[in-house]
Coordinates of C-alpha atoms in Angstrom, one line a residue:
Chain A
X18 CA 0.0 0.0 0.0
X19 CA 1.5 3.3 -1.0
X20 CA 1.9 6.0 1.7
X21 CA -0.8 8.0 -0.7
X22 CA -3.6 4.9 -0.7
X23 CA -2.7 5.1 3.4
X24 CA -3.6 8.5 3.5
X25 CA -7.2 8.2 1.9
X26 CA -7.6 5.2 3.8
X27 CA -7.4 6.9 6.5
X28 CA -8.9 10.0 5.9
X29 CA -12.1 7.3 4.9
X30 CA -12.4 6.2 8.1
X31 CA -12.3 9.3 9.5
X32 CA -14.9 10.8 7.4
X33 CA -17.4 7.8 8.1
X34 CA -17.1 8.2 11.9
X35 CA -17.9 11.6 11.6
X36 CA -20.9 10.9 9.5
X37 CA -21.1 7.7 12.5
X38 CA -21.3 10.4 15.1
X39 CA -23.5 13.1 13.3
X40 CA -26.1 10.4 12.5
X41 CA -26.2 9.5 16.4
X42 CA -26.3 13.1 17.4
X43 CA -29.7 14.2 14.9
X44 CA -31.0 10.8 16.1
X45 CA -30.6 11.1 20.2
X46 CA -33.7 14.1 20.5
X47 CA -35.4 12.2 18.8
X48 CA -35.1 9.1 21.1
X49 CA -35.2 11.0 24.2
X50 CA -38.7 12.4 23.0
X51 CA -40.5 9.3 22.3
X52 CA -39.8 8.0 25.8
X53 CA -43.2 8.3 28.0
X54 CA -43.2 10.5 31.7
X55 CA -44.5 6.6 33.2
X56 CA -42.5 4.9 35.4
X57 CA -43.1 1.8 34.5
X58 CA -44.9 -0.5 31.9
X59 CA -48.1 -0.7 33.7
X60 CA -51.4 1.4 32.2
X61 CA -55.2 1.3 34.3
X62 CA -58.2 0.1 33.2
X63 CA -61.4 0.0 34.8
X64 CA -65.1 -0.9 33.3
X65 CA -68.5 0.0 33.6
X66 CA -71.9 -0.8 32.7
X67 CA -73.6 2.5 32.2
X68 CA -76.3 1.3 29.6
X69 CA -79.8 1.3 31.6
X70 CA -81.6 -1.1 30.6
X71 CA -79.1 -3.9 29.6
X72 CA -78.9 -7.4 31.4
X73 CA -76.2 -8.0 33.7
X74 CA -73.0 -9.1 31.7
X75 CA -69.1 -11.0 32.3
X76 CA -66.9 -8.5 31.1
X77 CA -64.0 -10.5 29.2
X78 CA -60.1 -8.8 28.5
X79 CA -57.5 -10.0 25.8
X80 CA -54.6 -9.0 24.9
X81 CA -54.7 -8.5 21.7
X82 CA -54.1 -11.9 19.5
X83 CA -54.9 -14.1 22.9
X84 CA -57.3 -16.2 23.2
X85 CA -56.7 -16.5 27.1
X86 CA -58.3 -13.5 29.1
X87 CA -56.3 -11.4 31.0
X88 CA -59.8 -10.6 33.5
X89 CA -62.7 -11.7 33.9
X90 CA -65.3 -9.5 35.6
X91 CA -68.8 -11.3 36.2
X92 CA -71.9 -9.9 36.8
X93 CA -72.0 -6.7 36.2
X94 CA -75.1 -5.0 36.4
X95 CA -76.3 -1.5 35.0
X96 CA -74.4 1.2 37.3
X97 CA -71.5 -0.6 38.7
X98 CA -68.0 0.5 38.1
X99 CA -64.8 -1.7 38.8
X100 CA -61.9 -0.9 40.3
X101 CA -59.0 0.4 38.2
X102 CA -57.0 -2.9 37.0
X103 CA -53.2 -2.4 36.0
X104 CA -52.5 -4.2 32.3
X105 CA -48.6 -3.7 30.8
X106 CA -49.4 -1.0 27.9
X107 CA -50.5 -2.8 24.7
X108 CA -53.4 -3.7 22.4
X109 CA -56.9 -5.5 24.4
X110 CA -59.9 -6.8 23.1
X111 CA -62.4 -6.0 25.6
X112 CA -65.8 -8.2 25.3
X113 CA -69.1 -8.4 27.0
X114 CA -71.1 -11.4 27.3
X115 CA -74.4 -12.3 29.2
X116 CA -73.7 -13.0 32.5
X117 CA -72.8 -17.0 33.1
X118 CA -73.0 -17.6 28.9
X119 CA -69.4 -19.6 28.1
X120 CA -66.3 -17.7 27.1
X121 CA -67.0 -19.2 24.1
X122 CA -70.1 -18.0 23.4
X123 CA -70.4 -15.4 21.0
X124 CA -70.1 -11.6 22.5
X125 CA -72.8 -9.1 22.5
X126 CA -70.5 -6.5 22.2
X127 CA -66.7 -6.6 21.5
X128 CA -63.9 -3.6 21.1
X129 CA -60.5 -3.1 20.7
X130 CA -57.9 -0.6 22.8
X131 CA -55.0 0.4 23.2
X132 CA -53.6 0.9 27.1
X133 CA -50.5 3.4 27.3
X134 CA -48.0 3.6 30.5
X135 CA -48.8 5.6 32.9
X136 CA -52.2 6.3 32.2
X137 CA -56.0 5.6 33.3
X138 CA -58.9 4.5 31.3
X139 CA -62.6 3.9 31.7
X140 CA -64.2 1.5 29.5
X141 CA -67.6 1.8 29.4
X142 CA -71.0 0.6 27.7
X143 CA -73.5 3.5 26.6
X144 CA -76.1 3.9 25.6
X145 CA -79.3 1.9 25.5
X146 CA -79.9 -1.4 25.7
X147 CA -81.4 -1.9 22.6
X148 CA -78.0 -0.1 21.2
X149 CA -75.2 0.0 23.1
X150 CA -71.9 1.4 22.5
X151 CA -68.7 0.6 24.1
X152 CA -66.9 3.7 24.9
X153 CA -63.0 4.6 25.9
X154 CA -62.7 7.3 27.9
X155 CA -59.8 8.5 28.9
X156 CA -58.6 9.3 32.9
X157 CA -55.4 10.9 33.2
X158 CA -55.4 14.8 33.6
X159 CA -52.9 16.7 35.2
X160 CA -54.8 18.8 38.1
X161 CA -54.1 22.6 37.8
X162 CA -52.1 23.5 40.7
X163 CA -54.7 23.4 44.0
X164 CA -57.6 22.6 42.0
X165 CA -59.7 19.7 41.5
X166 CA -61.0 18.2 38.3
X167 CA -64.9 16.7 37.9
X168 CA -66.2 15.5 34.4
X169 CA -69.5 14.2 34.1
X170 CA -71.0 11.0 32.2
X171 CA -75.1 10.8 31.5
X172 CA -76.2 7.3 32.0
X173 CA -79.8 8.3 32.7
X174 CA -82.5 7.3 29.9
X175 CA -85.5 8.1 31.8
X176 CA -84.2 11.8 32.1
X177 CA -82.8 12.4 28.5
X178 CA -81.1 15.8 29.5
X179 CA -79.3 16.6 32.8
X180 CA -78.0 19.9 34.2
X181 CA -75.4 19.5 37.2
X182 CA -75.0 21.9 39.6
X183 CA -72.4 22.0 42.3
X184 CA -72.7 24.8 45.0
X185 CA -73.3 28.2 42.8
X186 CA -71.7 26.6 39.8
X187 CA -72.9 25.5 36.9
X188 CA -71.0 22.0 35.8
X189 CA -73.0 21.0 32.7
X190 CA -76.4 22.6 31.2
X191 CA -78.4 20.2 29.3
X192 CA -75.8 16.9 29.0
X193 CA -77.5 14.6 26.5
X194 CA -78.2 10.7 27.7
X195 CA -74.9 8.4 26.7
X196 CA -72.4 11.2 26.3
X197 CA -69.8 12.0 28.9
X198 CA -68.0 15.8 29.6
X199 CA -64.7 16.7 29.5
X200 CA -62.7 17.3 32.7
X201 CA -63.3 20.7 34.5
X202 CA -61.4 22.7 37.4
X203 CA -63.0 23.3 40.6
X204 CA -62.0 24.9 43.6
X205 CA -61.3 22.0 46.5
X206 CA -64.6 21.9 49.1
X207 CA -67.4 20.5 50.2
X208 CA -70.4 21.1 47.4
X209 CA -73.8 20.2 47.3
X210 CA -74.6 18.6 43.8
X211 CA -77.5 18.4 42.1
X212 CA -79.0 16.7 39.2
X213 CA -82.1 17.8 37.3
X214 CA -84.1 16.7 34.6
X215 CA -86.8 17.5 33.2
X216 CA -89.5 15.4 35.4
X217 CA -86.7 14.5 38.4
X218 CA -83.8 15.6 40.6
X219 CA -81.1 14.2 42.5
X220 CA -78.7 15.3 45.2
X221 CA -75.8 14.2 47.1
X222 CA -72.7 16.1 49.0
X223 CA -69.7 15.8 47.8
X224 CA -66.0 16.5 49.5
X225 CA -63.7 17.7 46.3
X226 CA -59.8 17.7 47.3
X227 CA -57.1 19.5 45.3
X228 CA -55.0 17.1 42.9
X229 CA -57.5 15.1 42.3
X230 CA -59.9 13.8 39.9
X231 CA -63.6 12.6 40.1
X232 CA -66.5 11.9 37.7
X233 CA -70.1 12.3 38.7
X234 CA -71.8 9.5 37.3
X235 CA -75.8 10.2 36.7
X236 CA -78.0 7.4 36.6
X237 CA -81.7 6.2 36.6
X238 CA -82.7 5.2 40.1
X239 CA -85.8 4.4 42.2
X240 CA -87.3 7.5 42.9
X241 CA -86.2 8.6 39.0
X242 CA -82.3 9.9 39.1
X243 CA -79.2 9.0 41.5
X244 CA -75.7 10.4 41.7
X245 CA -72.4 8.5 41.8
X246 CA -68.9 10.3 42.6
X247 CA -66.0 7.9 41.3
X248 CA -62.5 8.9 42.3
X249 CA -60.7 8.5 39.1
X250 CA -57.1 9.9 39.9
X251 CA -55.5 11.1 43.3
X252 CA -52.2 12.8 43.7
X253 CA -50.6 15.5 46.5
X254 CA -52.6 18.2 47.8
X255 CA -49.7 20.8 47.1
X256 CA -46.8 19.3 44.9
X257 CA -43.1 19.9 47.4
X258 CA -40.9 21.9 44.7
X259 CA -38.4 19.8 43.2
X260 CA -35.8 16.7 44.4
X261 CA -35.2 16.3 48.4
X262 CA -32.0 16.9 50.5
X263 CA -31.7 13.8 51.9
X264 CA -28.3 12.9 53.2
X265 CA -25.0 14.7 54.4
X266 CA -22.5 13.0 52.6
X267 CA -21.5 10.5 55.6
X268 CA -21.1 7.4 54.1
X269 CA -19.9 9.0 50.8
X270 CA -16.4 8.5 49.6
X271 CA -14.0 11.4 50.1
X272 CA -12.1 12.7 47.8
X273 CA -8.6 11.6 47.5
X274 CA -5.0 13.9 47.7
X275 CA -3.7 15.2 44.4
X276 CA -0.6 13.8 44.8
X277 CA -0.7 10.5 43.9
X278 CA -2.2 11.6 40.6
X279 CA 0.4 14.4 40.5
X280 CA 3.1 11.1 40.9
X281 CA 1.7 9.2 39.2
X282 CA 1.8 11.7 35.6
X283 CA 5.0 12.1 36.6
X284 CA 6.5 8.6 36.2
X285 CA 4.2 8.4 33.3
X286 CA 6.0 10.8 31.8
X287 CA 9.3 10.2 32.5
X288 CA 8.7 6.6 31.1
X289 CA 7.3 8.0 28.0
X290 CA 10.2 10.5 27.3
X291 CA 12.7 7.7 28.2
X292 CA 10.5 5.2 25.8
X293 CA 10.8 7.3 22.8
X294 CA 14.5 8.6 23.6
X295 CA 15.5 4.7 23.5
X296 CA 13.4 4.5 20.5
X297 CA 14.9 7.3 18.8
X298 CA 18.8 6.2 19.6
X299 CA 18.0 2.4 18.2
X300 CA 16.8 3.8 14.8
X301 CA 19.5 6.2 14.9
X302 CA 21.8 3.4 15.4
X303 CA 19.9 1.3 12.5
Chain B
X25 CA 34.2 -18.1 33.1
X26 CA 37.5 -17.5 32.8
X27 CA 39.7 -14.1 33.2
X28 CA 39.8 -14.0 29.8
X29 CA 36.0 -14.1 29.8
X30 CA 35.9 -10.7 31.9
X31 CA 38.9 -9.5 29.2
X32 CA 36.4 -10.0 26.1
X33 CA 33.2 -8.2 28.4
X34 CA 35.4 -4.8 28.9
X35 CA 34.0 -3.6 24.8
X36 CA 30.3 -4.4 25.4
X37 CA 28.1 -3.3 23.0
X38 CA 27.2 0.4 24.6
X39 CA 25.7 2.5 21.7
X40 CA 22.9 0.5 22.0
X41 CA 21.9 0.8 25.2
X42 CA 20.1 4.7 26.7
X43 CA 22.4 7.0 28.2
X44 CA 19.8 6.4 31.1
X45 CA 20.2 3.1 31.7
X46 CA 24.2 2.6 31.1
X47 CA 25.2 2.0 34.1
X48 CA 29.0 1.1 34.9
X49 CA 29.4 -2.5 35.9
X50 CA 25.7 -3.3 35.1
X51 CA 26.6 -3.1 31.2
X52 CA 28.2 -6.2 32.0
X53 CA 25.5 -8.8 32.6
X54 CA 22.8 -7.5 30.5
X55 CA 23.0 -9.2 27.3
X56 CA 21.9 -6.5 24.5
X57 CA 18.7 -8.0 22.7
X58 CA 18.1 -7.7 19.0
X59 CA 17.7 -4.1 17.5
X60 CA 14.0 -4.9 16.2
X61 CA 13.1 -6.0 19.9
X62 CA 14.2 -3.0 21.8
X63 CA 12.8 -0.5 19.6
X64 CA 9.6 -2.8 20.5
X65 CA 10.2 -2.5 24.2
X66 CA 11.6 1.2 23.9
X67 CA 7.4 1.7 21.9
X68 CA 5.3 -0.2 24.4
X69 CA 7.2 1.7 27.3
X70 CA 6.4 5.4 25.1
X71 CA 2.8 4.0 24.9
X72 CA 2.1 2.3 28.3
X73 CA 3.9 6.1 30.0
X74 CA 1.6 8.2 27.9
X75 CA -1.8 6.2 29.2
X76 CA -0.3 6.4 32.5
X77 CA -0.2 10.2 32.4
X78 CA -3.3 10.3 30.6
X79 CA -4.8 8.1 33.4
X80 CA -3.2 10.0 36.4
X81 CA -4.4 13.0 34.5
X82 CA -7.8 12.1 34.5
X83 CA -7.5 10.6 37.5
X84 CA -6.7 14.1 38.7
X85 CA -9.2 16.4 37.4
X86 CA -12.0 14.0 38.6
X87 CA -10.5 13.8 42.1
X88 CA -12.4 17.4 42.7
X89 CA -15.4 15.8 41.6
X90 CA -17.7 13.6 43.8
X91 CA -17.3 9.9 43.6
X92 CA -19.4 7.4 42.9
X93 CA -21.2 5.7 45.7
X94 CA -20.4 1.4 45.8
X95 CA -23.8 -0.2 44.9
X96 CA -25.7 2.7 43.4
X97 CA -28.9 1.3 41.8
X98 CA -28.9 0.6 37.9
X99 CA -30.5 3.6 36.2
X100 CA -33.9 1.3 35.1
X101 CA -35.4 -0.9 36.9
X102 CA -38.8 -2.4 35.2
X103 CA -41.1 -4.3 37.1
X104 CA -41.9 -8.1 35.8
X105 CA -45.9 -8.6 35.5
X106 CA -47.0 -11.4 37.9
X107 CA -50.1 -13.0 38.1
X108 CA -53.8 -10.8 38.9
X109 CA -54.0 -9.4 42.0
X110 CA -57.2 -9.0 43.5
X111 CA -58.2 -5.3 42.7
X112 CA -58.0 -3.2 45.9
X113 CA -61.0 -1.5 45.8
X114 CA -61.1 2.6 45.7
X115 CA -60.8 4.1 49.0
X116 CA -61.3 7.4 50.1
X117 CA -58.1 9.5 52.0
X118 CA -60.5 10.6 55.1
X119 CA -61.0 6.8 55.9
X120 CA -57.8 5.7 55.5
X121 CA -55.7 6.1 59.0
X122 CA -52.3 8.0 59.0
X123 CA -48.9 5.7 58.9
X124 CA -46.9 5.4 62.3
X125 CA -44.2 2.6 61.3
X126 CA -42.3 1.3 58.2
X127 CA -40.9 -2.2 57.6
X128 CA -38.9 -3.4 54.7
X129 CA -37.7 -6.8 55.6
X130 CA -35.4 -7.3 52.2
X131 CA -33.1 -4.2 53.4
X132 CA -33.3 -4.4 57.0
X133 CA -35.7 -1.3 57.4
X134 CA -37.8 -0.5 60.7
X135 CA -38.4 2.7 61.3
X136 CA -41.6 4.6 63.1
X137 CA -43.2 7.4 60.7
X138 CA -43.1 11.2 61.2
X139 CA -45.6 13.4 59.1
X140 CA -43.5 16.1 56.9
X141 CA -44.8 18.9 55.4
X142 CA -43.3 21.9 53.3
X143 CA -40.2 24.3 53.5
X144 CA -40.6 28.0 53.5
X145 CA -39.3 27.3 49.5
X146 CA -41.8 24.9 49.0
X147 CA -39.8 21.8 48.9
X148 CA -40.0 18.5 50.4
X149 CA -40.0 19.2 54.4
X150 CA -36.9 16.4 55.6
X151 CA -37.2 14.5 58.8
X152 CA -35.2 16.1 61.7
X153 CA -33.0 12.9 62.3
X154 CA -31.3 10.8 60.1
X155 CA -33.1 7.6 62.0
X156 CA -36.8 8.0 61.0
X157 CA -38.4 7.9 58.2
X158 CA -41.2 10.7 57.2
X159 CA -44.2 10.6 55.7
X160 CA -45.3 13.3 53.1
X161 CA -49.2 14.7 55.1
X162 CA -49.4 17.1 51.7
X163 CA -50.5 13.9 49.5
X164 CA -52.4 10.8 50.4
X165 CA -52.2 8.9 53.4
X166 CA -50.3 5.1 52.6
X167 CA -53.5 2.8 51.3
X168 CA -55.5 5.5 50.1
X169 CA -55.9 6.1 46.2
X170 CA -53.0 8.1 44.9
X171 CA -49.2 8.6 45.6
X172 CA -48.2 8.3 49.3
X173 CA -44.7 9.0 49.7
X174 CA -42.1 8.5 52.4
X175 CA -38.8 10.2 52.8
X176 CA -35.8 9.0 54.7
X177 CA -32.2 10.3 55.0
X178 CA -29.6 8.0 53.6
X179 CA -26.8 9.0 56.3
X180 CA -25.8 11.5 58.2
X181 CA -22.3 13.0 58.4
X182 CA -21.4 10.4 60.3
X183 CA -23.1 7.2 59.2
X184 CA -25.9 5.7 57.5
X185 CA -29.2 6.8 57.9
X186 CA -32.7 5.0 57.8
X187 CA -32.8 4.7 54.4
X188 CA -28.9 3.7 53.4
X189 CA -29.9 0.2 52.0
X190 CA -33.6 1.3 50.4
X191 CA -31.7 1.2 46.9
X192 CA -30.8 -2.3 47.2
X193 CA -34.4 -2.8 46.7
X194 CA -35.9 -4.6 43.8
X195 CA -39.0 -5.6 42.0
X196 CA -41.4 -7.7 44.1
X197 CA -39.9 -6.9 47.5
X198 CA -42.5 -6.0 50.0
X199 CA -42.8 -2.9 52.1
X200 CA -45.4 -3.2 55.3
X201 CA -46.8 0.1 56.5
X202 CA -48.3 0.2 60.2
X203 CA -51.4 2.2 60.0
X204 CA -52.5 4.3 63.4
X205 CA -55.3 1.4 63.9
X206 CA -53.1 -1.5 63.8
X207 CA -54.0 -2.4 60.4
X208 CA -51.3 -3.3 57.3
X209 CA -51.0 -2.0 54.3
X210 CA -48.9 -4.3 52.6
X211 CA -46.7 -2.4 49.3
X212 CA -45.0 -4.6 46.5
X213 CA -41.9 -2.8 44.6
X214 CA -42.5 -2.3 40.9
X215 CA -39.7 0.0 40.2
X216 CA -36.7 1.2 41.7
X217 CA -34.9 4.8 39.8
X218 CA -32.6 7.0 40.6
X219 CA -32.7 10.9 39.4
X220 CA -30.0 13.6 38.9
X221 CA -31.6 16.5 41.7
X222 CA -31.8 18.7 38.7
X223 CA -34.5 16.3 37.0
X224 CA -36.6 15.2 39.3
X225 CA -39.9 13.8 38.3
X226 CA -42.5 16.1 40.3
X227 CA -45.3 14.3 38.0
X228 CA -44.3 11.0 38.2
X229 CA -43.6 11.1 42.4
X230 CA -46.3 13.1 43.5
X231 CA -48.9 13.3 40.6
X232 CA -52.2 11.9 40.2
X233 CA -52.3 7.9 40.0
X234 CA -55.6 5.8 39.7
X235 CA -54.5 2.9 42.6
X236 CA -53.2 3.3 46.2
X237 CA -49.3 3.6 45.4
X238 CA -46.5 4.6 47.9
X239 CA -43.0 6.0 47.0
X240 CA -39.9 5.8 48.8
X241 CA -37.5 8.8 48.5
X242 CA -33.8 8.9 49.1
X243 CA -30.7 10.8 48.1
X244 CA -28.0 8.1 46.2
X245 CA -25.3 9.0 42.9
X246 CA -22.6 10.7 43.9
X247 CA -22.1 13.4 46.6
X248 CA -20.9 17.0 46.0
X249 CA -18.3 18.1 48.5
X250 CA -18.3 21.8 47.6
X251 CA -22.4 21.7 48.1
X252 CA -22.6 19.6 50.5
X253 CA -25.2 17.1 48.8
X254 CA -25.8 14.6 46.9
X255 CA -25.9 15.1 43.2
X256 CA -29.1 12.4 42.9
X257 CA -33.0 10.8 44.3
X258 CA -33.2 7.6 44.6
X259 CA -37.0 6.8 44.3
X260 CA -38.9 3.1 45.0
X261 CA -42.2 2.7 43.3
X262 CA -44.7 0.2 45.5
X263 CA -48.0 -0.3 44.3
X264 CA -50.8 -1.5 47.0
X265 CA -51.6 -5.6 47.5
X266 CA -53.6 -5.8 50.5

């Protein structure tokens, strides 16, 4: 190989680890973006049968291409809510059959979702019976600093349209039956909530705490409407700012003297200059 | 070997040999190796004395720097997915009873609880002592629904503290909280992490969460001599079984 094909050899390699290393650089943002806020693999489910009218049912979970269920809840009647169930993140096949009917019976409704980390979901059947709907809705809010977050979900057929009060405050005005709000702010208290519709009216105290999250389920009851308050999410009253101060350093390891490192470039030194003095006579001598 | 032995030695082959190393009377028992095998020696002595001094080099601009503690948790630790677990159900915080001791049996852990609140700054109130844990009364109460968290100093300037082995904790180990009526809530680790100070995870420590969860805060990584702290959190996600 000539010293000139050595040269653009080299030169080559150099220029492909460049390229190497500005690849890896446009690419790390990029990576560092995609990765979730979760801690973990682990996202929440929990189901509901919100469809008045509809026969008690086994609610059936699959991860997607399984034929095994993940959970099985049975007998769930109109108004009852499970308890948030935590599934690694992924693709599920959520179906509902008529309560004590074989898993292999054919479903009478049937959907697939998809569970993130870190975050809550409510799967729920609308609706009426003659026509019902299942529905994702999705949990996870971050509460506004010392606030509290209600939404609210319509479940009542024999009052079509709802209007929730809480306190002086208007929640919703005229919330049509099977739909569901989107999460609003209030102020942390005690409130007095009502329901009306247009031939009946509900009411029920409520305790709201800052940081976290409720919905106010509204369904048909025996003397026409009833109110449910779920907790959905809870965190921390008042966030503390930032990481924690907590330890002094006892056990830690102390940092050495500079002057073994000082020796120690020293005699490095001196055996490098004395390496490439020798090396220097014995070509001379060659 | 004769006289006439020590006759022939008295013209040894100098040139070849460093200034350095000729010395009088020694000259006369090394036997001078092969040309192509000193220069060899005369290189891997050049090399080895520059990575020494590149070594003692770094060696000495690091020594300013805080060292690493022996036994620092891996940066990720994800939990394995065991078999259902019978759903807790939702509990409100006003019925659940405040936390007055903490045992982790995996890491040797018994400590009773204090409640912390805030600094002036607004930052995590620290217990007093380095020998009791805390618990945060700002969030949910330990069982309840949400993020209960309890902080505990990893030494003092002396020693270790309460919480000096909670990083040796991993997935599946148990943590028992002693509530004020006797009952346990029993904690199962899903993840252990450790965060540089400057990036803690506010949301992921203390924000909302859909199951009762607890959180286990320490300080771990290395420690900063000219500050005086410790440069990381080391934080132990539990989530509720019983």
């Amino acid at each position: 190989m000539t010293h000139r094909a050595r040269v653009r050899l080299v030169s080559r390699l150099l220029a492909a680890c460049a390229a190497t290393l500005g690849l890896l650089a446009a690419v790390a943002p990029a990576a560092v973006a995609s990765t979730a806020p979760a801690v973990g693999s682990a996202g929440y489910l929990r189901l509901a049968n919100l469809s008045p009218g509809a026969p008690t049912c086994d609610v059936y979970l699959y991860p997607v291409g399984n034929t095994h269920a993940r959970l099985v809840l049975r007998n769930i009647s109109y108004g009852m809510v499970s308890a948030y169930h935590a599934l690694p993140a992924g693709g599920y096949t959520v179906a509902l059959r008529k309560a004590g009917l074989p898993a292999s019976s054919l479903p009478v409704l049937s959907s697939t979702i998809s569970v993130s980390a870190g975050q809550a979901y409510t799967m729920a059947s609308l609706g009426p019976s003659s026509d019902p709907r299942l529905e994702l809705l999705p949990d996870t809010r971050t509460t506004p600093e010392g606030k509290a977050l209600v939404r609210v979900i319509q479940a009542s057929l024999g009052q079509r349209r709802v209007t929730l009060t809480a306190g002086r405050h208007v929640l919703v005005r005229n919330l049509a039956f099977g739909s569901a709000t989107s999460y609003a702010a209030v102020t942390p208290g005690s409130y007095d909530v009502r329901v009306t519709g247009k031939s009946a009216t509900a009411a029920d105290r409520e305790t709201w705490a800052a940081g976290t999250t409720y919905t106010m389920v509204v369904l048909d009851g025996a003397g026409g409407l009833q109110l449910e308050c779920l907790t959905d999410e809870a965190g921390s009253k008042t966030r503390p700012a930032g990481a924690a101060p907590l330890g002094f350093g006892g056990t830690a390891p102390r940092p050495g003297s500079p002057l073994w490192w000082l020796a120690e470039m020293a005699g490095g030194g001196l055996l490098a200059g004395g390496g490439a003095l020798w090396l220097r006579r014995t070509r001379l001598a060659a | 070997m004769g006289p006439a032995g020590v006759e022939r030695h008295h013209e040894p082959p100098y040139r070849d040999i460093p200034a350095w190393v000729r010395v009088p009377g020694l000259a006369v028992r090394i036997r001078v190796p092969g040309r192509r095998l000193q220069r060899r020696v005369a290189a891997g002595a050049m090399a080895a004395g520059v990575v020494v001094t590149a070594l003692a080099t770094a060696g000495l601009l690091s020594a300013g720097r805080p060292g690493y503690v022996a036994g620092a948790p891996p940066p990720v630790t994800s939990a394995p997915h065991g078999a259902w677990v019978a759903s807790a159900p939702q509990t409100a915080a006003a019925h659940v009873p405040r936390p007055v001791f903490l045992t982790i049996p995996a890491v040797g852990i018994r400590t009773p609880l204090l409640r912390l609140g805030l600094t002036v700054t607004g930052a995590l109130q620290v217990p007093p002592t380095t020998a009791l844990a805390g618990w945060y009364g700002g969030g949910p109460r330990p069982g309840a629904t949400g993020p209960a968290v309890i902080g505990g100093h990893v030494d003092s300037r002396a020693g270790p503290g309460v919480f000096f082995r909670l990083h040796l904790l991993r997935p599946g180990d148990r943590v028992y909280v002693r509530q004020a009526d006797g009952r346990l809530a029993v904690f199962r680790v899903t993840v252990v992490r450790s965060y540089p100070k400057a990036r803690f995870p506010t949301a992921a420590v203390y924000g909302p969460v859909p199951t009762p969860q607890l959180r286990l805060i320490t300080c771990g990584g290395a420690f900063d001599w000219a500050r005086g702290s410790y440069l990381a959190n080391v934080v132990v996600y539990a989530t509720l079984l019983a």
